[in-house]
Amino acid sequence: MTNTIKEGTILWEPSPQFIGQTNLAQYMDWLKRTRQLSFDNYFSLWNWSVTEIEAFWESIWEYFEIRSSVPYKKVLSGRNMPGARWFEGARVNYAEHVFRHARPDTPAIISQSELRPLQEMSWQTLYERVATFAAALKAAGIREGDRIVAYMPNIPEAVIAFLACASIGATWSSSSPDFGGPTVIDRFKQIEPAILVAVDGYRYGGKDFDRMQAVGQIQQAIPTLRKTVILPYLNERPDLSLLDNAILWDDFVRDHGNAELTYAHVPFDHPLWVLFSSGTTGLPKAIVQSYGGILIEHLKFCVFHMDLKPGDRFFWYTTTGWMMWNVLLGGLLAGSTIVLFDGNPAYPEPDTLWRFAEETNITLFGTSANYLLNCRSRNIRPKDKYRLEHLRAIGSTASPLPPEGFEWVYQNVKSDLWLCSTSGGTDLCTAIVGGTPLLPVHAGEMQGPSLGVNAKAFDEEGNPVINEVGELVVTDPMPSMPIYFWNDENNERYLESYFNMYPGTWRHGDWIKITDRGSCQIYGRSDSTINRGGVRIGTSEIYSAVEDGEEVLDSLVVDIMSGTGHLKMLLFVVLRDGLGLDETLKDRIRQRLREHCSPRHVPDEIYAIDEVPRTLNGKKLEVPIKKILTGIPVERAVNKGVLENPDSIGFFVRLAEELTQRQS
């Protein structure tokens, strides 16, 4: 499947009619009427949003009519980072803004899983079930600031538990049940939760996985737990005898069926949830984001950058352990219906999600770049099999989407479609760069930086560069930046994570190129960049070249220091069934790299592997594999509990031993 498209080729342009119907166009018209501010295009609006930061975020507050029981004193305390304070004095509640949408008979949630058929939940039913669960939490003694954790799949009950938690001012954290017990303990134990909400098990790819033993492990390791609420999901009546102080979901809420939902108004910077870094190396960072910061950022992102409206159906293939689940919840803030799917996206058929999109009339279909590329490699053609007339946009994230991924979408899904490739991350729980419905889509590129995000590419001296690859930085504060890491004495890990390289400037840890027309390209993590003879290249460029041919389905590249002190570039490829890695194929791969990248970026060695190691979120394990191959013990280099395919590590452990023997 040869790539026939050139990077930067325009694949889609919004029509004047399309632009006129966007939320962004309405906001710009509102700015003109109420502020006498007129902007000719997206980038003039963006420039104002990052220059007049206080005026921009105040306009967002007013445009979305954010409710506060107490007026704020000041929009922003100062532009210093870290330490900027937003909307001091304001008291808000996230859940209150979800339930502003008085459409009781329309669906708030559509869901399906391998254990449950397609079903809808109205806004009224969601409200009632959240009120009931919130009342049960209060009866259990939960108050503002207490932590509630969930070991739950992407099902309506997880949304209900979160909104109940948010309504009373408590702090939430969730993990997917495909995480093993020790991995979950590494996360939840840090924040000392009072309540654990968990399923008894789940089904994935047609196989059942009982999680009661893992729940028991979590209970034993976290002495602060007062109660564990078990949702029967795999079995109708799970055995609670192995657990301490556990209660079934229905029994927990039984006496609270007629409760009214009330809202605790908490300070703007009160902790809403704790997200955790991937934890591929060492203890995961406990990243705390605020009620107000997430509320105002997700309103901006979902309404302006996803263009979500009441009546839209917003889907993202995610688990509760990935920040995109939290972003998906933002669809409720926009008044949209959120669409949940729990299960293997390629079971029982490789195109299961596309059938799901047809059945649920999804308007924005969100997924990972890896999923789209897998569809491409399997020659899936949704447009030939499914009616997708409601589908207006596709979102892609988790890793860079190369030009061939863009090409596949427009050739095989829908030609008249807004494809918004985005990049951000757990640290900010939003997109730093990504989509805007006002701009054309260029192959292999993200349309531009998000509003209110002063994103730049920095060289090693901290100077901004254009049309060159540099460090992705954010030079001014954003409301959704972490307020702190949990139990991080003197902010040591926080400062080390973001501000050590460029003091006062947020360094995100990705390589980015910002073009002279404002579009952006992400080139992978900056600490996994390939440096050959002083020429730096992002791993995504190498993958695009290597996977351009028919033979290679997936790949991984690292560079390591050899025993002679020279950097060696090692390439690992997953081949199509029936192919062997002979010298002829190696030569073809090398030739593609010469042509697409440079002669410097021809690998020193090429290896065939069965599968590329990935996190549960689908990210390639470049840095941990690099560490393993340089002799760092596997238990220090990677946490297998966060891997989608932990057995894939074995090849690299054996290769590391072989490389060590060669040098000795």
XYZ file of C-alpha atoms in Angstrom, residues 52-578:
527
model
C -4.459 39.581 25.557
C -4.697 36.481 27.731
C -6.820 37.985 30.471
C -9.293 39.515 28.005
C -9.570 36.236 26.091
C -10.293 34.028 29.109
C -12.685 36.603 30.557
C -14.562 36.505 27.248
C -14.742 32.708 27.486
C -16.185 33.016 31.006
C -18.845 35.427 29.813
C -19.605 33.732 26.498
C -20.331 30.412 28.203
C -22.077 32.128 31.116
C -20.067 30.244 33.701
C -21.890 30.133 37.003
C -20.116 31.128 40.187
C -21.720 31.592 43.600
C -19.130 34.301 44.314
C -17.719 36.783 41.758
C -14.070 36.371 40.875
C -11.687 39.136 41.922
C -9.245 38.900 39.031
C -8.939 36.829 35.865
C -5.230 36.046 36.289
C -2.887 36.807 39.177
C 0.124 37.110 36.877
C 1.735 35.386 33.914
C 4.452 33.723 35.937
C 4.812 29.939 35.622
C 4.415 27.995 37.747
C 2.218 29.769 40.253
C -0.328 31.600 38.088
C -3.753 31.771 39.759
C -6.946 31.917 37.704
C -10.262 33.544 38.628
C -9.406 33.891 42.301
C -12.434 34.149 44.532
C -14.786 32.339 42.137
C -16.610 29.250 43.380
C -17.852 26.828 40.731
C -19.106 23.296 40.214
C -18.367 21.164 37.156
C -21.482 18.961 37.376
C -23.783 21.985 37.586
C -22.608 23.071 34.137
C -23.303 19.618 32.709
C -26.921 19.680 33.836
C -27.677 23.168 32.516
C -28.937 21.448 29.365
C -32.687 21.035 29.946
C -33.478 18.401 27.327
C -34.795 15.612 29.558
C -35.996 13.268 26.813
C -32.943 13.372 24.534
C -30.031 10.971 25.036
C -27.116 12.134 27.148
C -25.263 8.831 26.739
C -25.335 6.114 24.085
C -23.317 3.032 24.953
C -22.435 -0.454 23.894
C -19.999 -3.079 25.107
C -19.163 -6.705 24.546
C -21.335 -7.473 27.590
C -24.227 -5.097 26.892
C -26.265 -4.301 23.790
C -26.655 -0.808 22.379
C -28.615 1.373 24.789
C -29.479 5.025 25.405
C -29.705 7.025 28.638
C -31.699 10.251 28.618
C -30.541 13.435 30.288
C -33.320 13.017 32.826
C -32.269 9.479 33.716
C -28.635 10.535 33.950
C -29.613 13.360 36.305
C -31.639 11.031 38.531
C -28.922 8.374 38.722
C -26.224 10.944 39.473
C -28.418 12.444 42.229
C -28.959 8.991 43.715
C -25.281 8.080 43.693
C -24.285 11.480 45.094
C -26.729 11.046 47.976
C -25.251 7.598 48.679
C -21.746 9.069 48.720
C -22.823 11.741 51.188
C -24.459 9.108 53.375
C -21.138 7.251 53.342
C -19.487 10.353 54.789
C -17.870 11.712 51.605
C -17.226 15.436 51.714
C -15.457 18.081 49.654
C -11.863 17.127 48.906
C -12.261 13.407 49.662
C -10.949 11.157 46.926
C -13.112 8.685 45.026
C -11.387 6.239 42.701
C -12.868 3.997 40.043
C -11.627 0.729 38.572
C -14.150 0.829 35.786
C -14.510 0.348 32.038
C -15.913 2.994 29.699
C -19.578 2.485 30.617
C -22.364 4.832 31.826
C -21.850 3.954 35.496
C -18.334 5.415 35.347
C -19.804 8.700 34.080
C -22.505 8.600 36.779
C -19.964 8.025 39.554
C -17.737 10.832 38.289
C -20.551 13.386 38.024
C -21.783 12.439 41.492
C -18.260 12.916 42.817
C -17.985 16.291 41.096
C -21.361 17.464 42.347
C -20.258 17.229 45.993
C -16.810 18.760 45.477
C -14.854 15.528 45.889
C -11.784 14.569 43.824
C -11.916 11.813 41.202
C -9.439 9.407 39.652
C -10.092 6.415 37.420
C -8.251 3.461 36.003
C -9.239 0.918 33.404
C -9.800 -2.670 34.601
C -7.289 -3.936 32.072
C -4.628 -2.476 34.381
C -3.281 -5.069 36.798
C -3.661 -4.704 40.563
C -0.075 -3.524 41.281
C -0.302 -0.899 38.526
C -3.544 0.490 39.939
C -2.110 0.469 43.456
C 0.877 2.528 42.264
C -1.608 5.178 41.217
C -4.446 5.142 43.713
C -2.369 4.614 46.829
C -0.667 7.965 46.273
C -3.912 9.919 46.755
C -5.354 7.987 49.744
C -8.922 7.476 48.480
C -11.961 6.966 50.699
C -14.205 5.110 48.222
C -13.362 2.590 45.510
C -15.937 1.924 42.782
C -15.099 -1.164 40.734
C -16.489 -3.769 38.382
C -16.211 -7.467 39.106
C -14.729 -8.112 35.662
C -15.006 -7.283 31.974
C -15.005 -8.854 28.509
C -12.517 -7.986 25.771
C -12.168 -9.667 22.422
C -14.720 -12.292 23.457
C -12.742 -13.328 26.537
C -13.841 -12.793 30.129
C -11.496 -11.335 32.735
C -12.441 -11.618 36.400
C -11.068 -8.686 38.445
C -12.254 -9.568 41.957
C -8.796 -10.747 42.994
C -7.282 -7.501 41.724
C -9.914 -5.497 43.647
C -8.936 -7.416 46.754
C -5.275 -6.555 46.178
C -6.158 -2.879 45.818
C -8.190 -2.965 49.033
C -5.381 -4.544 51.006
C -2.816 -2.045 49.750
C -4.897 1.096 50.439
C -5.871 1.309 54.126
C -7.695 4.650 53.679
C -10.583 2.958 51.821
C -13.787 3.139 53.836
C -15.981 1.275 51.397
C -15.809 -0.533 48.058
C -18.785 -0.382 45.702
C -18.913 -3.304 43.268
C -20.872 -3.017 40.018
C -21.909 -6.458 38.709
C -20.730 -6.308 35.122
C -19.261 -9.674 34.235
C -21.517 -11.663 36.588
C -25.021 -10.960 37.856
C -24.128 -11.662 41.482
C -20.393 -11.455 42.170
C -19.075 -13.060 45.353
C -18.067 -10.340 47.815
C -16.686 -12.755 50.391
C -13.097 -12.121 49.254
C -13.420 -8.387 49.884
C -13.572 -6.206 52.986
C -16.432 -3.766 53.582
C -17.764 -4.168 50.042
C -21.287 -3.515 48.822
C -23.039 -4.023 45.494
C -23.902 -0.882 43.515
C -27.690 -1.359 43.788
C -27.479 -1.905 47.538
C -25.292 1.181 47.938
C -27.876 3.464 46.287
C -31.047 1.636 47.391
C -32.252 4.151 50.009
C -31.585 7.278 47.948
C -33.891 6.900 44.947
C -35.726 10.206 45.273
C -32.729 12.430 45.953
C -32.354 15.871 44.438
C -28.978 16.844 43.051
C -27.292 19.721 44.859
C -23.982 21.313 43.959
C -21.048 22.164 46.185
C -19.467 25.371 44.924
C -15.731 25.031 45.444
C -12.827 27.399 44.771
C -11.794 27.662 41.126
C -8.510 25.842 41.868
C -10.091 23.066 43.964
C -8.857 19.626 42.739
C -11.368 18.041 40.340
C -9.429 14.949 39.359
C -6.040 13.305 39.429
C -4.647 11.996 36.157
C -1.568 9.814 36.101
C 1.326 9.778 33.678
C 1.918 6.510 31.840
C 4.297 5.258 34.499
C 6.392 3.442 31.924
C 9.458 4.393 33.971
C 9.047 4.716 37.720
C 6.100 5.778 39.861
C 3.427 7.574 37.810
C 3.091 11.310 38.362
C -0.162 12.206 40.149
C -1.258 15.202 38.066
C -3.936 17.340 39.743
C -6.222 19.581 37.692
C -8.810 22.013 39.007
C -12.595 22.272 38.848
C -12.509 25.701 37.232
C -9.499 25.118 35.012
C -10.951 21.981 33.404
C -14.434 23.483 33.177
C -13.359 26.557 31.229
C -10.742 24.736 29.120
C -13.076 21.907 28.107
C -15.877 24.301 27.229
C -13.430 26.128 24.967
C -11.936 22.960 23.478
C -15.097 20.929 22.941
C -17.235 23.791 21.658
C -14.647 25.638 19.554
C -12.038 23.053 18.547
C -14.351 20.026 18.284
C -17.273 22.241 17.182
C -19.687 20.247 19.348
C -23.305 21.357 19.546
C -26.451 20.084 21.265
C -27.641 17.202 19.137
C -24.150 16.096 18.130
C -22.989 12.605 19.008
C -19.428 12.691 20.273
C -17.418 9.462 20.342
C -13.837 8.753 21.288
C -12.463 5.251 21.522
C -10.848 5.343 24.945
C -10.632 3.716 28.341
C -11.132 5.379 31.711
C -7.358 5.248 32.183
C -6.630 7.688 29.342
C -7.172 11.441 29.489
C -9.347 11.273 26.388
C -12.069 9.758 28.581
C -11.999 12.953 30.620
C -12.135 15.014 27.427
C -15.051 12.885 26.199
C -16.968 13.937 29.330
C -16.546 17.514 28.106
C -19.058 16.700 25.388
C -21.720 16.833 28.107
C -20.638 20.391 28.930
C -21.396 21.257 25.300
C -24.846 19.662 25.561
C -23.849 16.890 23.147
C -24.603 13.208 23.466
C -21.494 11.242 24.376
C -21.057 7.786 22.854
C -19.254 5.086 24.824
C -17.786 1.799 23.599
C -16.210 -0.822 25.848
C -14.417 -3.675 24.153
C -11.973 -4.642 21.444
C -12.365 -2.229 18.499
C -11.507 -5.024 16.071
C -13.833 -7.701 17.525
C -15.685 -9.591 16.253
C -14.743 -7.926 12.956
C -11.879 -5.557 12.122
C -14.397 -2.831 11.203
C -16.528 -3.108 14.361
C -16.164 0.571 15.268
C -17.268 1.727 11.823
C -20.421 -0.377 12.096
C -20.914 1.153 15.556
C -20.546 4.629 14.016
C -23.327 3.854 11.549
C -25.641 2.375 14.188
C -25.265 5.316 16.569
C -25.183 8.161 14.002
C -21.871 9.452 15.368
C -21.059 12.968 14.184
C -17.496 13.193 15.564
C -15.540 9.940 15.610
C -12.424 10.138 17.788
C -9.696 7.533 17.916
C -5.933 7.057 17.928
C -3.609 7.469 14.974
C -2.602 3.852 15.517
C -6.186 2.677 14.974
C -6.502 4.576 11.692
C -3.185 3.181 10.481
C -4.268 -0.333 11.449
C -7.419 0.135 9.381
C -5.214 1.211 6.498
C -2.930 -1.810 6.812
C -5.971 -4.129 6.843
C -7.425 -2.487 3.722
C -10.654 -1.582 5.533
C -12.968 0.635 3.461
C -15.839 1.871 5.687
C -17.412 3.983 2.936
C -18.086 0.854 0.844
C -19.924 -0.917 3.651
C -21.530 1.615 5.987
C -23.766 4.662 5.731
C -21.906 7.460 7.465
C -23.968 10.442 6.364
C -24.062 11.821 9.922
C -20.279 11.680 10.299
C -18.915 15.228 10.069
C -15.467 14.935 11.633
C -12.770 12.501 12.711
C -10.418 13.227 15.592
C -7.012 11.578 15.857
C -4.527 11.708 18.715
C -2.140 9.634 20.947
C 0.632 9.738 18.326
C 1.323 11.699 15.122
C -0.855 10.775 12.140
C 1.366 10.616 9.025
C 0.234 11.734 5.568
C -0.728 8.195 4.574
C -3.163 8.103 7.505
C -4.798 11.302 6.265
C -4.951 9.868 2.766
C -6.613 6.659 3.970
C -9.335 8.613 5.796
C -10.255 10.743 2.782
C -10.117 7.859 0.319
C -11.819 5.207 2.432
C -14.061 6.866 5.020
C -15.446 10.050 3.485
C -14.092 12.679 1.126
C -16.067 15.571 2.620
C -14.884 15.321 6.192
C -13.054 17.488 8.705
C -10.068 15.471 9.974
C -8.661 17.094 13.106
C -5.382 15.593 14.223
C -4.518 16.846 17.712
C -1.709 16.684 20.245
C -1.640 17.604 23.891
C -1.565 15.166 26.702
C -2.372 14.056 30.187
C -0.433 16.951 31.716
C -2.895 19.551 30.377
C -5.893 17.311 29.574
C -6.498 19.157 26.335
C -4.990 19.846 22.925
C -2.017 22.175 22.651
C -2.184 22.023 18.873
C -4.889 20.491 16.763
C -8.092 21.174 14.926
C -10.066 24.259 14.030
C -13.086 24.115 11.702
C -12.114 27.425 10.086
C -8.945 26.158 8.375
C -8.099 23.669 5.615
C -6.684 20.232 6.388
C -3.164 19.548 5.103
C -1.841 15.980 4.891
C 0.351 15.110 7.856
C -0.268 18.412 9.646
C -2.272 19.719 12.568
C -4.196 22.824 11.674
C -2.759 25.121 14.324
C -2.284 25.911 18.020
C -5.394 25.984 20.196
C -6.899 29.262 21.334
C -5.313 30.579 24.501
C -2.292 28.288 24.078
C 0.907 30.205 23.316
C 2.693 27.233 21.764
C 6.104 27.650 20.180
C 9.032 25.594 18.909
C 12.232 26.425 20.808
C 15.793 25.684 19.807
C 18.350 24.592 22.399
C 19.044 28.216 23.390
C 15.364 28.914 24.013
C 14.751 30.920 20.840
C 11.510 30.405 18.879
C 11.967 28.878 15.422
C 9.682 28.597 12.388
C 9.848 25.822 9.785
C 12.360 24.020 12.000
C 11.948 21.185 14.466
C 12.273 22.317 18.072
C 11.079 21.665 21.604
C 7.335 22.168 22.067
C 6.858 24.818 24.737
C 4.000 26.911 26.105
C 5.201 30.367 27.074
C 2.166 31.611 29.024
C -0.105 29.996 31.627
C -3.240 28.002 30.799
C -6.148 27.298 33.175
C -5.869 23.509 32.846
C -2.179 23.344 33.753
C -1.774 21.121 36.829
C -2.255 22.980 40.076
C 0.304 20.567 41.568
C 1.355 16.923 41.726
C -0.096 15.036 44.677
C 2.369 14.677 47.565
C 5.141 16.436 45.638
C 7.241 18.099 48.303
C 8.353 21.608 47.310
C 6.994 20.966 43.792
C 10.220 19.137 42.965
C 8.788 16.668 40.419
C 6.517 19.348 38.979
C 9.375 21.741 38.342
C 11.611 18.973 37.022
C 8.903 17.735 34.650
C 8.108 21.046 32.955
C 10.376 23.945 33.901
C 13.957 22.708 34.279
C 15.048 23.216 30.667
C 13.555 26.679 30.149
C 12.831 28.333 33.537
C 9.492 30.097 33.485
C 8.417 28.311 30.285
C 6.457 25.055 30.111
C 8.432 22.401 28.191
C 6.049 19.711 27.071
C 8.535 17.055 25.974
C 7.627 16.723 22.279
C 9.391 17.784 19.117
C 7.298 20.134 17.009
C 7.604 22.094 13.790
C 5.434 25.167 13.337
C 5.208 26.213 9.701
C 5.154 29.770 8.418
C 1.423 29.381 7.753
C 0.793 28.310 11.351
C 0.176 24.595 10.910
C 2.013 22.154 13.160
C 3.698 18.773 12.999
C 4.606 16.648 16.017
C 7.686 14.449 15.657
C 7.434 12.287 18.771
C 8.888 12.679 22.217
C 11.951 14.896 22.331
C 13.866 12.394 24.421
C 13.376 9.682 21.794
C 14.459 11.756 18.808
C 16.977 10.190 16.484
C 20.189 12.213 16.184
C 22.436 11.166 13.306
C 25.534 13.206 12.661
C 23.972 16.228 14.330
C 20.801 15.993 12.222
C 17.792 15.446 14.470
C 14.675 13.730 13.187
C 11.450 12.764 14.912
C 10.581 9.081 15.042
C 7.266 9.733 13.269
C 9.149 10.638 10.081
C 11.000 7.334 10.189
C 7.787 5.372 10.783
C 6.094 7.120 7.887
C 8.901 6.091 5.549
C 9.321 2.539 6.862
C 5.604 1.739 6.855
C 5.067 3.269 3.426
C 5.485 -0.075 1.694
C 3.300 -3.170 1.579
C 5.613 -5.313 3.668
C 5.856 -3.483 7.010
C 2.786 -3.271 9.255
C 4.418 -1.562 12.229
C 7.842 -0.410 13.376
C 9.918 0.941 16.248
C 13.204 2.835 16.101
C 15.748 3.814 18.758
C 19.316 4.980 18.800
C 21.748 3.700 21.421
C 25.394 4.232 22.255
C 27.593 1.389 21.041
C 30.595 0.016 22.877
C 32.838 2.161 20.690
C 31.053 5.353 21.721
C 29.087 5.796 18.502
C 25.331 6.171 18.247
C 23.714 3.208 16.511
C 20.256 3.352 15.014
C 18.268 0.141 15.468
C 15.059 -0.452 13.531
C 12.472 -3.100 14.456
C 9.752 -4.060 11.988
C 6.559 -6.109 12.125
C 6.110 -7.778 8.763
C 2.993 -8.874 6.953
C 2.190 -12.560 7.453
C 4.316 -14.879 5.387
